[in-house]
Amino acid sequence: MKSEYDVIVVGARAAGAALAYELAQEGFEVLLLDENLFPSDTLCVNHLHGDSLAMLHEMGVLDRLLAAGGPRYRRAKFYSDGTVIGGLLPGGEEASSCLCVRRQIFDNVLLDHAKKQSGVRMLEGFKVVGLLRENGVVTGVIGQHRDGRAVSFSAHLVVGADGRMSTVRLMAESARIYSETVPIACYVAYVTEYEQDDAPLAEFFESREGSAAVFPTSGGRHAVRIVFPLSSEVWCSRFSAHPETAFPAFVAEAFGGTLLPKRLKAAKIESVRGAQGFENGWYQGMGAGWALAGDALTCRDPRYGQGVHDALYGAKLLAAVLSDYHPRHWGRNWELIGSVYQSALEKRLLSRFRQACTRTEALSDPAQKADILRRIAADPSAAPIFLGFMSGIIEPEEWEREIGRLTTAQPLPQ
Ligand SMILES: Cc1cc2nc3c(=O)[nH]c(=O)nc-3n(C[C@H](O)[C@H](O)[C@H](O)COP(=O)(O)OP(=O)(O)OC[C@H]3O[C@@H](n4cnc5c(N)ncnc54)[C@H](O)[C@@H]3O)c2cc1C
């Protein structure tokens, strides 16, 4: 096996596999590394909408994902305190068409596709533990095979696509631009026999205790994501100890006033996984000999469910930015390349990121929230925008404009 590459990509899931594919299209030689053996699952719902599906189509993997994934859906319904808002997602067939593919399947399809590109070599079960440096410039990685053998590889650029706890980010000493902790717990259950309307749709439930979202996925299953605050200490410890028993108990208690317990009455729970405490974080994306992609660079808490979109988008962008230079010249131009990468990412993702950071406060007054929800339910033009925002299709600016319009409209009769 060669020991020198144009790019070493650490992490081979959404960001890493997509980046390896995109770099190969630009003619670069790539070594893709991951400590896992694939296929391998990871904590994620992976609800994807039109813009992600368009990128996957461009990459040439959409048909395989459609064959392996669940049904496409274009409708959504939201339930909160007696208010029900439902309908088609906005933006026409392409934009509103959603798909929820389990990560075990999704990552494997992407990785398989990346490995087929000439110029991509993949090493699974290989954990990166250090960075090589010459005169302060990162020149490669040191890692370990599962049997403990240590090996090093060199490259013009090392990219950390190694997730929200990125070790490459830590070792490269990437500057933290913004970081806040998000005091929520999030658990994802896969269930069969979820009782839903005829046509597949995404469903959102809100109560004072938390929120739930349900998406149809492969094999007749549904993915159920529940979120509650870390201040619910009893639920935090019950979920930590026995997630499979805590899940139905929480649904019954927190969502008793909604349709969710009825929907889940005959359901069989296959698995429940989750985590407590998340981050909204944005880090420096590039330095001398290194770069970051995906969650390692910017991550939002799981209520936004857009990390895979951001990972695919960032991978495409990074490959395009790098393709303007010969790999030998990346080292002396990293400040320029880094600033182009950073500002292009900000242009597309910063408003969504800001929205994630402020959403906790937005509409936090229960009376104001109930009033807005009633207005949306009563206004046929507002419902698609609201449902589109809940599903990640509508940009935060459009949703904020809509809230402005709704709050300045005449009061509703009681
Ligand atoms: C509960 C939950 C629900 C979510 N739901 C959605 C959703 O519905 N839609 C959506 O778009 N996003 C969702 N997300 C976000 C999404 O999961 C992430 O944004 C996405 O996984 C980021 O992909 P990534 O490739 O950057 O990182 P990851 O998927 O975290 O992959 C990183 C890889 O790096 C490898 N790695 C790490 N360290 C090393 C090392 N030292 N050496 C070698 N390999 C290493 C890991 O093994 C891993 O395979 C959700 C997240 C959570 C937590």
XYZ file of N, CA, C and O in Angstrom, residues 19 329 372 411:
16
model
N -16.656 13.365 0.510
C -15.460 14.132 0.149
C -14.493 13.289 -0.692
O -13.955 13.772 -1.687
N 0.795 23.101 -4.176
C 0.671 24.527 -3.843
C -0.353 24.821 -2.743
O -0.508 25.968 -2.341
N -49.524 31.700 17.853
C -48.966 31.580 16.491
C -49.417 30.268 15.852
O -49.803 30.236 14.678
N -55.756 39.975 15.757
C -55.938 38.877 16.715
C -57.052 37.933 16.256
O -58.007 38.369 15.626
